[in-house]
XYZ file of C-alpha atoms in Angstrom:
698
model
C 83.724 77.770 138.350
C 82.270 74.608 136.803
C 81.748 74.338 133.083
C 80.024 71.830 130.812
C 81.888 69.511 128.441
C 80.270 71.146 125.378
C 82.056 74.432 126.085
C 85.505 72.920 125.531
C 85.886 73.086 121.714
C 88.674 73.803 119.259
C 92.207 72.477 119.354
C 95.650 73.388 120.681
C 98.932 73.168 118.802
C 102.005 72.572 120.964
C 105.425 73.131 119.415
C 108.622 72.188 121.206
C 112.041 73.528 120.191
C 115.419 72.131 121.150
C 117.720 75.126 120.829
C 121.446 75.443 120.487
C 122.979 77.043 123.573
C 124.500 79.868 121.580
C 121.241 80.556 119.697
C 118.810 80.999 122.596
C 119.199 84.775 122.815
C 118.804 85.292 119.062
C 115.789 82.965 118.951
C 114.064 84.811 121.784
C 114.802 88.170 120.178
C 113.256 87.097 116.883
C 110.253 85.618 118.667
C 109.646 88.819 120.644
C 109.842 90.900 117.458
C 107.079 88.843 115.807
C 104.971 88.413 118.952
C 102.534 91.297 118.420
C 101.725 90.215 114.875
C 100.999 86.686 116.041
C 98.770 87.958 118.843
C 96.802 90.063 116.361
C 96.151 87.034 114.130
C 95.326 84.268 116.655
C 94.591 84.070 120.403
C 97.929 84.002 122.185
C 98.362 81.284 124.819
C 102.118 80.888 124.823
C 105.349 81.902 123.148
C 104.294 81.337 119.557
C 104.854 83.235 116.355
C 104.220 82.727 112.669
C 106.095 79.999 110.812
C 105.905 81.185 107.220
C 106.484 84.226 105.012
C 109.044 86.953 105.578
C 112.448 85.816 106.806
C 111.580 84.419 110.239
C 112.252 80.771 109.348
C 115.397 81.621 107.389
C 116.939 83.388 110.395
C 115.550 81.229 113.204
C 116.447 77.904 111.545
C 120.118 78.636 112.185
C 119.390 78.543 115.930
C 117.564 75.168 115.938
C 118.700 71.577 116.295
C 115.279 69.885 116.022
C 111.675 71.035 115.821
C 108.492 69.089 116.523
C 104.902 70.166 116.006
C 101.843 68.431 117.462
C 98.145 69.319 117.408
C 96.074 68.541 120.517
C 92.313 68.378 120.969
C 90.928 69.276 124.393
C 89.607 66.520 126.650
C 86.242 68.082 127.376
C 85.301 65.623 130.134
C 88.486 66.150 132.121
C 88.342 69.938 131.760
C 84.683 69.990 132.817
C 85.433 67.752 135.809
C 88.203 70.134 136.872
C 85.968 73.178 136.373
C 88.428 74.701 133.897
C 87.541 77.642 131.708
C 87.380 76.857 127.950
C 90.692 77.594 126.344
C 89.298 80.216 123.973
C 88.009 82.163 126.998
C 91.023 81.672 129.249
C 92.809 84.753 130.544
C 95.734 84.775 132.920
C 94.854 86.108 136.406
C 96.410 89.270 137.735
C 100.129 88.765 138.114
C 101.230 88.428 141.736
C 104.821 87.419 142.176
C 106.318 85.068 139.575
C 103.711 82.526 138.340
C 104.890 79.277 136.772
C 103.294 76.816 134.350
C 103.783 73.056 134.723
C 103.506 70.967 131.551
C 103.073 67.223 132.073
C 103.330 64.894 129.096
C 102.310 61.223 128.903
C 103.409 58.965 126.027
C 101.005 56.011 126.120
C 101.397 52.517 124.764
C 100.212 51.933 121.183
C 96.581 50.921 120.898
C 93.095 52.268 120.459
C 92.016 52.224 124.118
C 95.049 53.835 125.796
C 93.918 57.445 125.566
C 90.234 56.771 126.470
C 91.266 54.798 129.576
C 93.608 57.554 130.704
C 90.952 60.219 130.165
C 88.393 58.175 132.117
C 90.838 57.781 135.007
C 91.539 61.528 135.083
C 87.829 62.358 134.976
C 87.415 60.360 138.206
C 90.527 61.573 140.015
C 91.032 65.190 138.992
C 88.105 66.661 141.000
C 89.704 65.310 144.195
C 93.076 66.841 143.226
C 91.419 70.199 142.598
C 89.614 69.950 145.922
C 92.888 69.206 147.734
C 94.753 71.984 145.887
C 92.602 75.121 145.410
C 95.613 77.212 144.344
C 96.557 75.316 141.159
C 94.553 75.991 138.000
C 94.164 73.539 135.111
C 94.714 75.474 131.878
C 94.518 72.681 129.302
C 94.191 68.908 129.086
C 94.193 67.158 125.704
C 95.503 64.421 123.418
C 97.286 64.547 120.066
C 95.522 64.436 116.717
C 98.521 65.402 114.524
C 102.090 64.444 115.449
C 103.252 61.661 117.773
C 100.032 59.746 118.529
C 98.932 58.436 121.949
C 100.420 61.526 123.569
C 98.547 63.346 126.363
C 99.509 66.639 127.990
C 98.203 68.645 130.952
C 99.117 72.266 131.645
C 98.765 73.699 135.177
C 99.243 77.248 136.419
C 100.573 78.015 139.904
C 101.141 81.445 141.436
C 104.667 80.451 142.516
C 107.114 77.568 142.638
C 106.316 76.988 146.321
C 102.631 76.708 145.462
C 103.495 74.034 142.889
C 105.476 72.118 145.528
C 102.632 72.397 148.054
C 100.138 71.193 145.441
C 102.223 68.077 144.806
C 102.374 67.316 148.540
C 98.634 67.869 148.952
C 97.707 65.687 145.975
C 99.829 62.772 147.219
C 97.583 62.494 150.268
C 94.441 61.987 148.115
C 93.781 58.245 147.441
C 91.684 58.892 144.342
C 94.515 60.910 142.739
C 97.061 58.168 143.551
C 94.811 55.672 141.758
C 94.656 58.037 138.783
C 98.457 58.336 138.647
C 98.765 54.536 138.907
C 96.394 54.131 135.951
C 98.407 56.681 133.992
C 101.642 54.818 134.782
C 100.055 51.571 133.599
C 99.105 53.141 130.290
C 102.380 55.063 129.828
C 105.095 53.778 127.484
C 108.245 52.501 129.227
C 111.519 54.347 128.696
C 113.125 51.476 126.761
C 110.152 51.090 124.495
C 110.162 54.829 123.965
C 113.870 54.749 123.025
C 113.243 51.880 120.583
C 110.385 53.785 119.019
C 112.583 56.871 118.775
C 115.396 54.879 117.104
C 112.926 53.375 114.652
C 111.622 56.830 113.890
C 115.199 58.060 113.360
C 115.931 55.156 110.987
C 112.806 55.908 109.006
C 113.802 59.565 108.834
C 117.263 58.562 107.561
C 115.708 56.318 104.937
C 113.370 59.057 103.837
C 116.342 61.431 103.758
C 118.186 59.083 101.370
C 115.123 58.880 99.175
C 114.833 62.627 99.296
C 118.482 63.085 98.285
C 118.044 60.638 95.389
C 114.945 62.451 94.249
C 116.739 65.791 94.549
C 119.633 64.429 92.464
C 117.228 63.155 89.815
C 115.439 66.466 89.887
C 118.753 68.292 89.454
C 119.606 66.160 86.403
C 116.205 66.734 84.867
C 116.532 70.420 85.667
C 119.929 70.539 83.947
C 118.447 68.897 80.854
C 115.537 71.276 80.957
C 117.966 74.181 81.306
C 119.864 73.003 78.228
C 116.655 72.788 76.243
C 115.650 76.139 77.666
C 118.923 77.697 76.521
C 118.433 76.278 73.029
C 114.916 77.634 73.001
C 116.200 80.956 74.330
C 118.718 81.185 71.479
C 115.997 80.514 68.928
C 113.713 83.001 70.640
C 116.534 85.542 70.725
C 116.954 85.244 66.972
C 113.204 85.529 66.533
C 113.070 88.520 68.866
C 115.868 90.170 66.902
C 113.831 89.887 63.725
C 110.707 91.039 65.537
C 112.613 93.927 67.124
C 113.832 95.150 63.744
C 110.303 95.010 62.347
C 108.863 96.599 65.483
C 111.521 99.332 65.374
C 110.532 100.228 61.822
C 106.845 100.259 62.766
C 107.576 102.269 65.915
C 109.600 104.824 63.952
C 106.737 105.304 61.498
C 104.270 105.534 64.369
C 106.448 108.085 66.171
C 106.710 110.248 63.058
C 102.962 110.164 62.560
C 102.321 110.841 66.255
C 104.772 113.780 66.257
C 103.129 115.361 63.219
C 99.650 114.796 64.648
C 100.748 116.237 68.007
C 102.180 119.349 66.324
C 98.974 119.899 64.341
C 96.867 119.315 67.452
C 99.000 121.763 69.461
C 98.590 124.466 66.797
C 94.851 123.808 66.669
C 94.606 124.028 70.473
C 96.501 127.341 70.508
C 94.177 128.812 67.861
C 91.155 127.578 69.777
C 92.502 129.192 72.925
C 93.012 132.525 71.138
C 89.495 132.312 69.695
C 88.142 131.624 73.165
C 89.989 134.689 74.479
C 88.479 136.801 71.696
C 84.990 135.493 72.541
C 85.579 136.310 76.210
C 86.688 139.842 75.313
C 83.622 140.401 73.133
C 81.361 139.154 75.925
C 83.018 141.520 78.404
C 82.675 144.418 75.944
C 78.971 143.693 75.473
C 78.518 143.515 79.222
C 80.271 146.876 79.726
C 78.163 148.452 76.975
C 74.987 147.163 78.617
C 76.131 148.443 82.009
C 76.924 151.901 80.507
C 73.533 152.039 78.833
C 71.810 151.006 82.051
C 73.776 153.645 84.030
C 72.909 156.329 81.473
C 69.223 155.390 81.516
C 69.246 155.362 85.311
C 70.930 158.790 85.336
C 68.342 160.240 82.945
C 65.536 158.766 85.019
C 67.025 160.181 88.217
C 67.447 163.573 86.535
C 63.840 163.655 85.387
C 62.612 162.526 88.785
C 64.706 165.191 90.552
C 63.568 167.927 88.153
C 59.954 166.876 88.569
C 60.317 166.799 92.349
C 61.910 170.255 92.340
C 59.241 171.695 90.074
C 56.481 170.116 92.162
C 57.893 171.581 95.340
C 58.343 175.024 93.776
C 54.789 174.976 92.476
C 53.524 173.772 95.818
C 55.489 176.488 97.611
C 54.159 179.179 95.247
C 50.597 177.896 95.539
C 50.917 177.730 99.324
C 52.199 181.310 99.470
C 49.374 182.470 97.212
C 46.868 180.566 99.264
C 48.262 181.975 102.474
C 48.197 185.500 100.997
C 44.587 185.181 99.837
C 43.536 183.625 103.075
C 45.273 186.395 104.996
C 43.721 189.064 102.769
C 40.300 187.466 103.117
C 40.742 187.202 106.826
C 41.803 190.867 107.048
C 38.882 191.937 104.892
C 36.503 189.878 106.891
C 37.986 191.224 110.061
C 37.557 194.733 108.797
C 33.961 194.094 107.933
C 33.306 192.438 111.221
C 35.112 195.172 113.058
C 33.040 197.729 111.362
C 29.892 195.872 112.274
C 30.729 194.853 115.755
C 30.798 196.845 118.792
C 33.825 197.669 120.754
C 33.457 194.590 122.924
C 33.118 192.374 120.052
C 35.915 194.279 118.412
C 38.169 193.516 121.342
C 37.246 189.856 121.270
C 37.683 189.707 117.574
C 41.001 191.493 117.856
C 42.141 189.000 120.415
C 40.977 186.143 118.219
C 42.742 187.672 115.274
C 45.905 188.088 117.247
C 45.696 184.456 118.248
C 45.200 183.386 114.645
C 48.017 185.667 113.586
C 50.264 184.035 116.128
C 49.266 180.617 114.817
C 49.882 181.806 111.271
C 53.285 183.188 112.344
C 54.160 179.820 113.906
C 53.099 178.074 110.727
C 55.137 180.493 108.658
C 58.066 180.042 111.019
C 57.763 176.274 110.618
C 57.608 176.652 106.880
C 60.641 178.957 107.071
C 62.572 176.315 108.984
C 61.584 173.583 106.445
C 62.573 175.634 103.390
C 66.392 175.656 104.193
C 66.367 171.885 104.506
C 64.659 171.667 101.156
C 67.201 174.086 99.720
C 70.060 172.023 101.202
C 68.572 168.870 99.750
C 68.212 170.650 96.450
C 71.891 171.616 96.598
C 72.848 168.006 97.382
C 70.742 166.812 94.491
C 72.431 169.340 92.205
C 75.844 168.080 93.336
C 74.721 164.505 92.740
C 73.490 165.529 89.309
C 76.901 167.076 88.609
C 78.648 163.876 89.711
C 76.296 161.812 87.597
C 77.064 164.077 84.631
C 80.784 163.520 85.228
C 80.170 159.751 85.416
C 78.074 160.000 82.278
C 80.927 161.755 80.495
C 83.348 159.107 81.740
C 80.923 156.360 80.682
C 80.592 157.928 77.227
C 84.363 158.091 76.933
C 84.593 154.478 78.095
C 81.937 153.609 75.593
C 83.922 155.277 72.823
C 87.054 153.438 73.992
C 85.121 150.177 74.132
C 83.760 150.891 70.670
C 87.276 151.392 69.356
C 88.379 148.213 71.142
C 85.346 146.404 69.773
C 86.299 147.482 66.270
C 89.850 146.258 66.815
C 88.486 143.037 68.339
C 86.191 142.570 65.375
C 89.142 143.018 63.076
C 91.158 140.581 65.211
C 88.204 138.187 65.203
C 88.001 138.433 61.423
C 91.713 137.693 61.191
C 91.256 134.846 63.696
C 88.374 133.461 61.663
C 90.548 133.627 58.570
C 93.353 131.896 60.417
C 90.879 129.337 61.788
C 89.722 128.628 58.270
C 93.351 128.203 57.257
C 93.895 125.951 60.282
C 90.796 123.963 59.387
C 92.249 123.497 55.934
C 95.566 122.488 57.505
C 93.714 120.144 59.867
C 91.930 118.557 56.932
C 95.290 118.196 55.214
C 96.715 116.814 58.476
C 93.867 114.309 58.715
C 94.514 113.248 55.151
C 98.207 112.953 55.991
C 97.296 111.018 59.159
C 95.143 108.686 57.066
C 98.048 108.215 54.695
C 100.373 107.600 57.630
C 97.822 105.162 59.074
C 97.759 103.333 55.761
C 101.553 103.348 55.748
C 101.515 102.106 59.348
C 99.139 99.308 58.427
C 101.416 98.460 55.524
C 104.377 98.547 57.910
C 102.496 96.281 60.301
C 101.700 93.924 57.465
C 105.371 93.978 56.536
C 106.233 93.379 60.189
C 103.867 90.410 60.316
C 105.311 89.135 57.071
C 108.778 89.679 58.541
C 107.702 87.754 61.643
C 106.451 84.921 59.451
C 109.698 85.024 57.486
C 111.612 85.123 60.741
C 109.653 82.114 61.995
C 110.336 80.337 58.714
C 113.998 81.322 58.955
C 114.053 80.117 62.549
C 112.563 76.759 61.574
C 114.940 76.606 58.639
C 117.812 77.492 60.956
C 116.737 74.689 63.282
C 116.603 72.283 60.341
C 120.024 73.492 59.160
C 121.325 73.155 62.708
C 120.029 69.588 62.878
C 121.528 68.858 59.446
C 124.797 70.465 60.541
C 124.887 68.319 63.661
C 124.188 65.212 61.558
C 126.917 66.200 59.095
C 129.262 66.917 61.991
C 128.652 63.457 63.419
C 129.109 61.952 59.979
C 132.321 63.950 59.511
C 133.607 62.736 62.864
C 132.769 59.172 61.891
C 134.469 59.634 58.511
C 137.522 61.113 60.188
C 137.677 58.138 62.538
C 137.278 55.728 59.637
C 139.816 57.719 57.666
C 142.301 57.392 60.507
C 141.678 53.644 60.679
C 142.175 53.353 56.911
C 145.369 55.374 57.114
C 146.627 53.145 59.935
C 145.880 50.059 57.885
C 147.617 51.478 54.780
C 150.633 52.504 56.853
C 150.819 48.968 58.210
C 150.665 47.632 54.664
C 153.351 50.111 53.624
C 155.591 48.885 56.435
C 155.129 45.284 55.355
C 155.873 46.184 51.714
C 159.035 48.021 52.696
C 160.224 45.055 54.727
C 159.491 42.756 51.807
C 161.397 45.137 49.540
C 164.413 44.935 51.838
C 164.139 41.127 51.960
C 164.313 40.662 48.211
C 167.581 39.464 46.818
C 169.144 41.130 43.855
C 168.018 43.288 41.028
C 167.769 40.389 38.576
C 164.513 39.126 40.043
C 163.061 42.623 39.768
C 164.007 42.774 36.086
C 162.435 39.393 35.396
C 159.299 40.418 37.224
C 159.152 43.635 35.203
C 159.468 41.687 31.935
C 156.750 39.245 32.959
C 154.537 42.097 34.075
C 155.000 43.881 30.767
C 154.230 40.672 28.896
C 151.198 40.155 31.124
C 149.965 43.667 30.357
C 150.347 43.187 26.614
C 148.393 39.931 26.761
C 145.695 41.660 28.766
C 145.468 44.481 26.232
C 145.223 41.972 23.364
C 142.519 40.115 25.235
C 140.653 43.365 25.790
C 140.963 44.266 22.120
C 139.687 40.851 21.065
C 136.624 40.928 23.371
C 134.674 44.138 22.721
C 131.317 44.885 24.264
C 129.941 44.797 27.755
C 131.607 42.856 30.565
C 128.824 40.312 30.451
C 129.614 39.341 26.860
C 133.264 38.765 27.685
C 132.378 36.098 30.185
C 134.218 37.632 33.169
C 132.669 38.627 36.442
C 134.444 42.015 36.353
C 135.831 42.191 32.792
C 136.453 45.918 32.566
C 138.547 46.233 35.745
C 140.395 43.044 34.852
C 142.070 44.727 31.880
C 143.877 47.194 34.112
C 143.922 45.630 37.564
C 145.585 42.633 39.155
C 146.429 41.482 42.654
C 148.601 43.837 44.697
C 150.906 40.975 45.646
C 151.785 40.405 41.978
C 153.314 43.899 41.671
C 156.945 44.627 42.401
C 157.664 46.001 45.841
C 158.424 49.508 44.545
C 155.072 49.635 42.731
C 153.232 48.328 45.787
C 154.896 51.010 47.891
C 153.983 53.632 45.295
C 150.355 52.406 45.273
C 150.117 52.576 49.057
C 151.717 56.013 49.157
C 149.294 57.221 46.498
C 146.366 55.881 48.509
C 147.688 57.694 51.579
C 147.945 60.900 49.551
C 144.347 60.452 48.392
C 143.328 60.018 52.020
C 145.139 63.244 52.879
C 147.374 61.571 55.480
C 150.884 62.806 56.124
C 152.427 59.320 56.127
C 155.919 60.738 56.680
C 154.787 62.292 59.983
C 152.879 59.181 61.091
C 155.294 56.560 59.848
C 157.518 56.873 62.885
C 154.576 56.113 65.203
C 154.009 52.624 63.734
C 155.703 49.505 65.038
C 157.876 47.672 62.501
C 156.101 44.760 60.901
C 157.454 41.264 61.498
C 156.291 39.657 58.310
C 156.572 40.226 54.598
C 152.869 40.186 53.890
C 150.435 43.094 54.191
C 146.976 41.596 53.875
C 144.940 38.438 54.148
C 141.926 36.836 52.583
C 142.709 37.535 48.863
C 142.186 35.021 46.050
C 145.338 33.652 44.427
C 145.992 33.966 40.714
C 146.662 30.351 39.872
C 147.849 27.498 42.043
C 151.565 28.096 41.783
C 151.927 29.812 45.184
C 152.138 27.232 47.968
C 150.800 27.855 51.414
C 154.266 27.776 52.938
C 155.394 30.766 50.892
C 152.463 33.020 51.768
C 154.004 34.207 54.967
C 152.096 35.633 57.942
C 150.721 39.173 58.357
C 152.175 41.622 60.838
C 150.762 42.054 64.325
C 149.123 45.340 63.447
C 147.671 43.860 60.233
C 146.396 40.879 62.217
C 144.767 43.186 64.748
C 143.171 45.261 62.025
C 142.086 42.186 60.085
C 140.654 40.521 63.193
C 138.763 43.490 64.584
C 138.172 45.686 61.550
C 139.610 48.670 63.450
C 141.472 49.026 66.726
C 139.134 48.565 69.641
C 136.291 46.910 67.663
C 134.574 43.731 68.810
C 135.949 40.534 67.174
C 132.460 39.081 66.803
C 131.447 41.792 64.340
C 134.205 42.816 61.900
C 134.058 46.326 60.537
C 133.023 46.950 56.959
C 135.963 47.786 54.710
C 136.167 48.903 51.140
C 137.910 46.114 49.240
C 140.172 47.195 46.435
C 141.945 45.224 43.788
C 145.644 45.628 43.402
C 146.739 47.935 40.607
C 148.924 46.738 37.768
C 151.434 49.297 36.632
C 151.363 50.248 32.959
C 154.523 52.280 33.082
C 158.084 51.186 33.120
C 159.128 53.067 36.251
C 156.830 51.418 38.836
C 154.270 54.301 39.208
C 150.469 53.761 39.193
C 148.258 55.781 36.856
C 145.495 58.063 38.234
C 142.670 56.064 36.631
C 143.906 52.886 38.255
C 144.147 54.651 41.629
C 140.560 55.962 41.293
C 139.357 52.460 40.424
C 141.216 51.251 43.473
C 139.574 53.817 45.787
C 136.051 53.403 44.308
C 135.901 49.609 44.678
C 132.999 47.953 46.481
C 132.597 47.589 50.246
C 132.774 44.090 51.691
C 132.973 42.770 55.280
C 136.495 42.181 56.505
C 137.432 38.551 56.703
C 134.367 37.453 54.666
C 134.282 35.908 51.238
C 137.204 36.339 48.859
C 137.674 39.698 47.243
C 136.468 39.640 43.654
C 139.232 39.949 41.133
C 139.774 38.893 37.555
C 142.017 35.969 37.098
C 144.756 36.824 34.649
C 146.846 34.079 33.149
C 150.423 34.611 34.185
C 153.509 32.708 33.139
C 155.009 30.225 35.521
C 158.047 32.411 36.025
C 155.884 35.359 37.105
C 153.956 33.068 39.429
C 157.188 31.790 40.943
C 158.446 35.307 41.593
C 155.125 36.612 42.947
C 153.854 33.420 44.524
C 154.434 34.423 48.118
C 150.907 35.691 48.759
C 148.406 37.816 46.917
C 147.441 40.904 48.931
C 144.658 43.385 48.812
C 144.219 46.825 50.164
C 141.185 47.633 52.231
C 140.107 50.804 53.916
C 137.726 51.017 56.823
C 134.561 52.944 55.982
C 133.535 55.068 53.028
C 136.112 57.569 51.667
């Protein structure tokens, strides 16, 4: 059957599956289960089923290694040349034996003219193949539009495998078909080129897989961040919902109370209405029975009058008929006598005969009337019985009427009581409506309170968020302060170690006594100077006049006082120096600080000594692990001069020490008041002036 090229429309999608050996049975089972649904949705041309929804993909994917999907458009010219039926109208012939389908696939070289050339060659050669092989049937011939491009397929149907073999042998003997196959081979892609293209495609798939994994990882990170924000939002919403739930619970409780009271009042009102409806129904039935009794009584009276009238009419008629018959008979006898007297014997005989005949007729009439009278009497008896029954029914109806009257009276009384109760219920309903209005007002007030509570809850939530942010900021600041506090404690412990080593290196108690005397003399001179220069620090001419009266360089103090000062600073920091002292390395020098201004020029550079390794590290970096290019900011403190005789620092001096200004470590010289000291004091304390610094704000 030949067809035109315009009849071959639409497209064909060909999907190929490479299955695992152990998954073939499961895949076929799943496909057969979904086959009917697929056939009901689209025309079925092969073993296809739906690819989305339900769980088909989830179960069948376990059976697959690879899957490819291509969309083919029919080659209308080739199909028309072969006389093929359009695909949408194709139906498989009646099954005889085991038919087979042969799918041929051509992968052409890249280019725009490969597919058109191949189609033109097949249009010329395929009619000769069909003529040489009348058994084979071309089902479809088309090229790809979606999928691997430059791909052409042809699908043939044969009634058996032997028929397919015979068709191949027959087509080889056709020169036009051999030319067509040669043209197809010229346009087809070689195996090596096809492998290279496949490897390139695999590499591109791998690259896209890497990109996909990177994008999935980025998406997972963003999702985790979004989940964290979502949890924070959920916590805030939970707090808000808690406040809303409490307000809603109060409103719901008030609403439930009002609804329960309204429902109870409505139920009572409905019950009273039902009872009133029953009373109305009873009254209507009573009125209907009364009307029926009255109608029956009237009908009985009418029937009684009619029967009495009928009986009287018949009696009168019977009496009048008997009188008429008697008169007529008497007249006839009298007339007969007169005629008999006047007539002759002959006429008398004729008249006698005529009279006898008339008498016989009269006897028949009387006999007929005699037969009709018993029926009338029987009917009269029946009517009398019916009248008796009607009288009995009338008596019963009158009794029923009396009973109904009594019931009507009781119903009227019940109705009056019901009306009274209805009036009371109406009053209760009015009171209930007033109560409902009050409850509605209370509910509105509760709703207003709930809205106000929601607003307060929102304000509390925002305030809680602000407090949470402030708490986080304070927590970070506390962590920073704790870190700085630890660095300061480490620095003070290092200084304490240096002071203790210097204390052990001193020789003799005599030097300590001399230093104490010079210190006491120095303090007295400072007090006299302070007494002689009243006023503000600016008028005294010093840069820091007020602290200079009570403070001096730490290096000028005796070793015991320096140790006491450092221990006091550690106590103010809240550091258990006894527990941490064993963790510090012993210092190798007798000095504890660097960068302080000297009090006078009596201390030579050779006697200043060198700081310990830990002090050098702290001085160089500001704190352990800091960058050398940017020293940490430390609070510089002036050394405290003891005013007592036992080497202990006063609390005011310690506070002044802790509250001193912050200066960069290793920068300009720490500000201190120069105090004139005797040469002996300078010689004893001329090793090196130290200062105490703490990292960060305390």
